[in-house]
Amino acid sequence: MIEVERLCKSYDGVDALRDVSFKVGRGEVIGLLGPNGAGKTTLMKILTGYLHPSSGTAKVAGTDVMADPHGVQKRIGYLPENAPLYPELTVQSQLMTIARLRGIPETSRVKLVSDAVRAVGLEERLTRPIATLSKGYRQRVGIAQAILHRPDLLILDEPTNGLDPTQIIEVRSLIRELAKHSTVILSTHILSEVEATCDRAIIIIAGEIKADSRLADLSGASDLLVRFEDDVPEEERRRLLAEAADGRRVVTAGKRAFRITGGGGLGAAVYDLARSRDWRLCELKEESVSLEAVFNRLTAAGGAK
């Protein structure tokens, strides 16, 4: 559904995206995760044809976004962070107006609007002016107009921003339902949103992709925590641990303690190293890695701008 190759975007000499590449298959639900200012919105604006990249390519369903932006936009539903709504219109008038703007034939408008209304649970609000709706229901209207034309790809930018806990749960449930019919990209800086709704996470920090993994794979990963009783020069011990761990990242985790990133399953190799060096072990254990731990580690290492 999406092919992005070496995408770059600069604003007045400042890089917002640097060499971004990834692919998204049909039917996937992707969490585009990163701190504020990481480049998520810039990437989505390029995918929707709103911005042109400085270099690189982006394709949606095989169509180049730069060569045929209107062709791509016909296949995309997009909800920006602040849904573009006319507060003086009723819900029904808003959706019918968007249907006309999208060029949906008159013979199909009523059915498509009705289907979108049912999908987001707006049946009881059709005649209400948008200005009188809660933020949660305004967000539903925004999603309804994004799915009116039954898009192949649905892009949602911070869809639960500013909602209360009940509204967040409702929107999450709605996104999971919509994902049955469309590929979904959900952009957020909230970790729980990705864990609750997505199959895969792409973590972008300071304009670069730092991780791209299925959540099921991520939850199965683990680090290895090693703690020693005896004193050995720290740099020497870290270097030898890295060799035993096949070059995996080794960081200090306290006095005489080290953490081997992704080192689950390497306990025997580290134990053998300790025996060969006569190091006295007092702790050797695997620790599961959460999405939050990965995100915090990458943010600290990447320095989000």
Coordinates of C-alpha atoms in Angstrom, one line a residue:
M1 CA 0.0 0.0 0.0
I2 CA 2.8 2.4 0.8
E3 CA 6.4 2.5 -0.5
V4 CA 8.7 5.2 0.8
E5 CA 12.3 5.4 -0.4
R6 CA 15.0 7.7 1.0
L7 CA 12.6 10.5 1.7
C8 CA 14.1 13.8 2.8
K9 CA 12.5 17.2 3.6
S10 CA 14.2 20.4 4.7
Y11 CA 12.8 23.8 5.8
D12 CA 15.3 26.7 5.4
G13 CA 18.2 24.3 5.8
V14 CA 16.8 22.4 8.8
D15 CA 16.2 18.7 8.1
A16 CA 12.7 17.6 9.1
L17 CA 13.1 14.2 7.5
R18 CA 16.4 12.4 6.7
D19 CA 16.6 9.4 4.4
V20 CA 13.3 7.8 5.5
S21 CA 12.4 4.4 3.9
F22 CA 9.7 1.9 4.8
K23 CA 6.9 -0.2 3.3
V24 CA 3.4 -0.8 4.5
G25 CA 1.3 -3.8 3.3
R26 CA -2.4 -3.8 2.7
G27 CA -4.5 -4.2 5.8
E28 CA -1.7 -3.3 8.3
V29 CA -2.3 -0.9 11.2
I30 CA 0.8 1.1 11.7
G31 CA 1.7 3.3 14.7
L32 CA 3.9 6.2 13.6
L33 CA 5.4 7.0 16.9
G34 CA 7.7 9.8 18.0
P35 CA 8.1 12.9 20.2
N36 CA 6.7 16.3 19.2
G37 CA 8.7 17.7 16.4
A38 CA 10.1 14.4 15.3
G39 CA 8.8 14.7 11.7
K40 CA 5.6 12.6 11.8
T41 CA 3.3 15.3 10.5
T42 CA 5.7 16.3 7.8
L43 CA 5.8 12.7 6.6
M44 CA 2.0 12.4 6.6
K45 CA 1.7 15.7 4.6
I46 CA 4.0 14.3 2.0
L47 CA 2.1 11.0 1.8
T48 CA -1.2 13.0 1.3
G49 CA 0.4 15.2 -1.4
Y50 CA 0.1 18.3 0.7
L51 CA 3.9 18.8 0.7
H52 CA 6.7 17.9 -1.8
P53 CA 9.8 16.2 -0.4
S54 CA 13.3 17.7 -1.0
S55 CA 14.3 14.3 -2.4
G56 CA 13.2 10.7 -2.4
T57 CA 10.0 9.0 -3.5
A58 CA 6.7 8.1 -2.0
K59 CA 4.1 5.8 -3.6
V60 CA 0.5 4.9 -2.4
A61 CA -0.9 1.8 -4.1
G62 CA 1.7 2.0 -6.8
T63 CA 1.0 5.7 -7.6
D64 CA 3.7 8.3 -7.1
V65 CA 2.5 11.0 -4.8
M66 CA 4.4 13.7 -6.5
A67 CA 3.5 12.7 -10.0
D68 CA -0.2 12.2 -9.4
P69 CA -1.2 13.8 -6.0
H70 CA -4.9 13.9 -6.9
G71 CA -4.9 10.2 -7.9
V72 CA -3.4 9.4 -4.5
Q73 CA -5.8 11.7 -2.6
K74 CA -8.8 9.8 -4.1
R75 CA -7.6 6.7 -2.3
I76 CA -6.7 8.3 1.1
G77 CA -8.8 9.4 4.0
Y78 CA -6.9 11.9 6.2
L79 CA -7.8 13.3 9.6
P80 CA -5.3 16.0 10.7
E81 CA -4.7 16.8 14.3
N82 CA -7.4 19.5 14.3
A83 CA -10.3 18.2 12.2
P84 CA -11.4 20.8 9.6
L85 CA -15.1 21.3 10.4
Y86 CA -17.6 24.1 9.8
P87 CA -19.1 24.8 13.3
E88 CA -22.3 26.4 12.0
L89 CA -23.2 23.3 9.9
T90 CA -25.1 20.4 11.3
V91 CA -23.4 17.0 11.2
Q92 CA -25.5 15.9 8.2
S93 CA -24.8 19.1 6.3
Q94 CA -21.0 18.9 6.9
L95 CA -20.8 15.3 5.6
M96 CA -23.0 16.0 2.6
T97 CA -20.8 19.0 1.8
I98 CA -17.6 16.9 2.0
A99 CA -19.3 14.3 -0.2
R100 CA -19.9 16.9 -2.9
L101 CA -16.4 18.3 -2.6
R102 CA -15.0 14.8 -3.0
G103 CA -17.0 14.4 -6.2
I104 CA -19.1 11.5 -4.9
P105 CA -22.0 11.0 -7.4
E106 CA -25.4 12.3 -6.1
T107 CA -26.9 8.8 -6.5
S108 CA -24.3 7.5 -4.0
R109 CA -24.0 10.3 -1.5
V110 CA -26.9 9.4 0.9
K111 CA -25.8 5.8 1.2
L112 CA -22.1 6.6 1.7
V113 CA -22.9 9.3 4.3
S114 CA -25.3 6.9 6.1
D115 CA -22.6 4.2 6.2
A116 CA -20.0 6.6 7.6
V117 CA -22.5 7.9 10.2
R118 CA -23.3 4.4 11.4
A119 CA -19.6 3.4 11.4
V120 CA -18.7 6.2 13.9
G121 CA -21.9 6.2 15.9
L122 CA -23.3 9.6 14.9
E123 CA -26.9 8.6 14.3
E124 CA -28.3 10.6 17.2
R125 CA -26.3 13.7 16.3
L126 CA -27.2 14.2 12.7
T127 CA -29.2 17.4 13.1
R128 CA -27.0 18.9 15.8
P129 CA -24.8 21.9 14.8
I130 CA -21.1 20.9 15.1
A131 CA -20.5 23.9 17.4
T132 CA -22.7 22.2 20.0
L133 CA -20.8 18.8 20.0
S134 CA -18.3 17.7 22.5
K135 CA -14.7 17.3 21.3
G136 CA -15.2 13.5 21.2
Y137 CA -18.1 13.8 18.8
R138 CA -16.4 16.4 16.7
Q139 CA -13.5 13.9 16.3
R140 CA -16.1 11.3 15.2
V141 CA -17.3 13.8 12.5
G142 CA -13.7 14.3 11.4
I143 CA -13.2 10.5 11.1
A144 CA -16.6 10.1 9.3
Q145 CA -15.6 12.6 6.6
A146 CA -12.2 10.9 6.2
I147 CA -13.9 7.5 5.5
L148 CA -16.8 8.8 3.4
H149 CA -15.3 7.6 0.1
R150 CA -14.2 4.3 1.5
P151 CA -10.5 4.9 1.2
D152 CA -7.8 2.2 0.8
L153 CA -5.6 4.1 3.2
L154 CA -6.6 6.0 6.4
I155 CA -4.2 8.4 8.0
L156 CA -5.0 9.7 11.4
D157 CA -2.9 12.4 13.1
E158 CA -3.2 12.4 16.9
P159 CA -6.8 11.2 16.7
T160 CA -7.3 11.1 20.5
N161 CA -5.5 14.4 21.3
G162 CA -7.5 16.3 24.0
L163 CA -10.1 13.7 24.5
D164 CA -11.2 12.5 28.0
P165 CA -10.5 8.8 29.0
T166 CA -14.0 7.6 27.9
Q167 CA -13.7 9.3 24.5
I168 CA -10.2 7.8 24.0
I169 CA -11.5 4.3 24.6
E170 CA -14.4 4.9 22.1
V171 CA -12.1 6.3 19.4
R172 CA -9.6 3.4 19.9
S173 CA -12.4 0.9 19.4
L174 CA -13.6 2.8 16.3
I175 CA -10.0 2.7 14.8
R176 CA -9.8 -1.0 15.3
E177 CA -13.2 -1.4 13.5
L178 CA -12.1 0.8 10.6
A179 CA -8.9 -1.2 10.2
K180 CA -11.0 -4.2 9.1
H181 CA -11.5 -2.4 5.8
S182 CA -8.6 0.0 5.3
T183 CA -4.8 0.2 5.9
V184 CA -4.4 2.6 8.8
I185 CA -1.5 4.8 9.8
L186 CA -1.9 6.3 13.3
S187 CA 0.5 9.1 14.2
T188 CA 1.0 9.8 17.9
H189 CA 3.5 10.5 20.6
I190 CA 1.4 8.5 23.1
L191 CA 2.8 5.0 23.6
S192 CA -0.5 3.5 24.9
E193 CA -2.3 4.5 21.6
V194 CA 0.1 2.4 19.6
E195 CA -0.1 -0.6 22.0
A196 CA -3.9 -0.4 22.1
T197 CA -4.6 -0.2 18.3
C198 CA -1.6 -1.1 16.2
D199 CA 0.1 -4.2 14.8
R200 CA 3.4 -2.5 14.1
A201 CA 5.3 0.5 15.3
I202 CA 7.6 2.8 13.3
I203 CA 9.5 5.1 15.6
I204 CA 10.8 8.3 14.1
I205 CA 13.1 10.6 16.1
A206 CA 14.7 13.8 14.8
G207 CA 13.6 13.1 11.3
E208 CA 15.0 9.5 11.1
I209 CA 13.5 6.1 11.5
K210 CA 15.1 4.5 14.6
A211 CA 12.9 1.4 14.8
D212 CA 10.4 -0.5 12.7
S213 CA 9.0 -3.6 14.3
R214 CA 5.8 -5.6 14.9
L215 CA 4.6 -5.1 18.4
A216 CA 4.4 -8.9 18.9
D217 CA 8.1 -9.2 18.1
L218 CA 8.9 -6.3 20.3
S219 CA 7.1 -7.7 23.3
G220 CA 9.0 -10.9 22.9
A221 CA 12.4 -9.2 23.1
S222 CA 14.5 -9.1 26.2
D223 CA 17.7 -7.5 27.6
L224 CA 20.3 -9.3 29.7
L225 CA 21.2 -7.8 33.1
V226 CA 24.6 -8.8 34.5
R227 CA 26.0 -7.8 37.9
F228 CA 29.4 -8.8 39.3
E229 CA 30.9 -9.0 42.8
D230 CA 34.5 -8.2 41.9
D231 CA 36.2 -5.1 40.6
V232 CA 37.5 -5.1 37.0
P233 CA 38.2 -2.0 34.9
E234 CA 34.8 -1.0 33.5
E235 CA 35.8 -0.4 29.9
E236 CA 37.7 -3.7 29.7
R237 CA 34.6 -5.6 31.1
R238 CA 32.2 -3.8 28.7
R239 CA 34.4 -4.6 25.7
L240 CA 34.7 -8.3 26.5
L241 CA 30.9 -8.5 27.2
A242 CA 30.2 -6.8 23.8
E243 CA 32.4 -9.5 22.1
A244 CA 30.6 -12.3 23.9
A245 CA 27.3 -10.7 23.0
D246 CA 28.2 -10.6 19.3
G247 CA 28.5 -6.8 19.2
R248 CA 25.2 -6.0 20.9
R249 CA 25.0 -2.7 22.8
V250 CA 26.4 -3.0 26.4
V251 CA 25.7 -0.1 28.8
T252 CA 26.4 0.5 32.4
A253 CA 23.4 -0.3 34.7
G254 CA 24.9 0.5 38.1
K255 CA 27.9 -0.3 40.1
R256 CA 29.6 -3.4 38.5
A257 CA 26.4 -4.0 36.5
F258 CA 25.7 -4.0 32.8
R259 CA 22.7 -4.3 30.5
I260 CA 23.1 -6.0 27.1
T261 CA 20.4 -4.6 24.7
G262 CA 18.5 -7.5 23.1
G263 CA 20.7 -9.9 24.9
G264 CA 18.0 -12.3 25.9
G265 CA 19.3 -15.9 25.3
L266 CA 23.0 -14.9 25.8
G267 CA 23.1 -15.9 29.4
A268 CA 25.2 -19.0 28.8
A269 CA 27.8 -17.1 26.7
V270 CA 28.1 -14.4 29.4
Y271 CA 28.4 -17.1 32.1
D272 CA 31.2 -18.9 30.2
L273 CA 33.0 -15.5 29.7
A274 CA 32.8 -14.9 33.5
R275 CA 34.2 -18.3 34.3
S276 CA 37.0 -18.0 31.8
R277 CA 38.0 -14.6 33.4
D278 CA 37.4 -15.7 37.0
W279 CA 34.8 -12.9 37.4
R280 CA 32.4 -13.5 40.3
L281 CA 28.7 -13.2 39.2
C282 CA 26.1 -12.1 41.6
E283 CA 23.2 -11.6 39.2
L284 CA 22.4 -12.8 35.6
K285 CA 18.8 -12.4 34.4
E286 CA 16.7 -11.6 31.4
E287 CA 14.3 -8.6 31.5
S288 CA 11.4 -8.1 29.1
V289 CA 11.6 -5.0 26.9
S290 CA 8.5 -2.8 26.7
L291 CA 7.6 -0.4 23.9
E292 CA 8.1 2.4 26.5
A293 CA 11.6 1.2 27.3
V294 CA 12.6 1.0 23.6
F295 CA 11.1 4.5 22.9
N296 CA 12.8 6.1 25.9
R297 CA 16.1 4.5 25.0
L298 CA 15.9 5.7 21.4
T299 CA 14.8 9.1 22.4
A300 CA 17.8 9.5 24.8
A301 CA 20.2 8.2 22.1
G302 CA 18.7 10.2 19.2
G303 CA 18.1 13.6 20.8
A304 CA 14.7 14.5 19.4
K305 CA 14.4 18.1 18.1

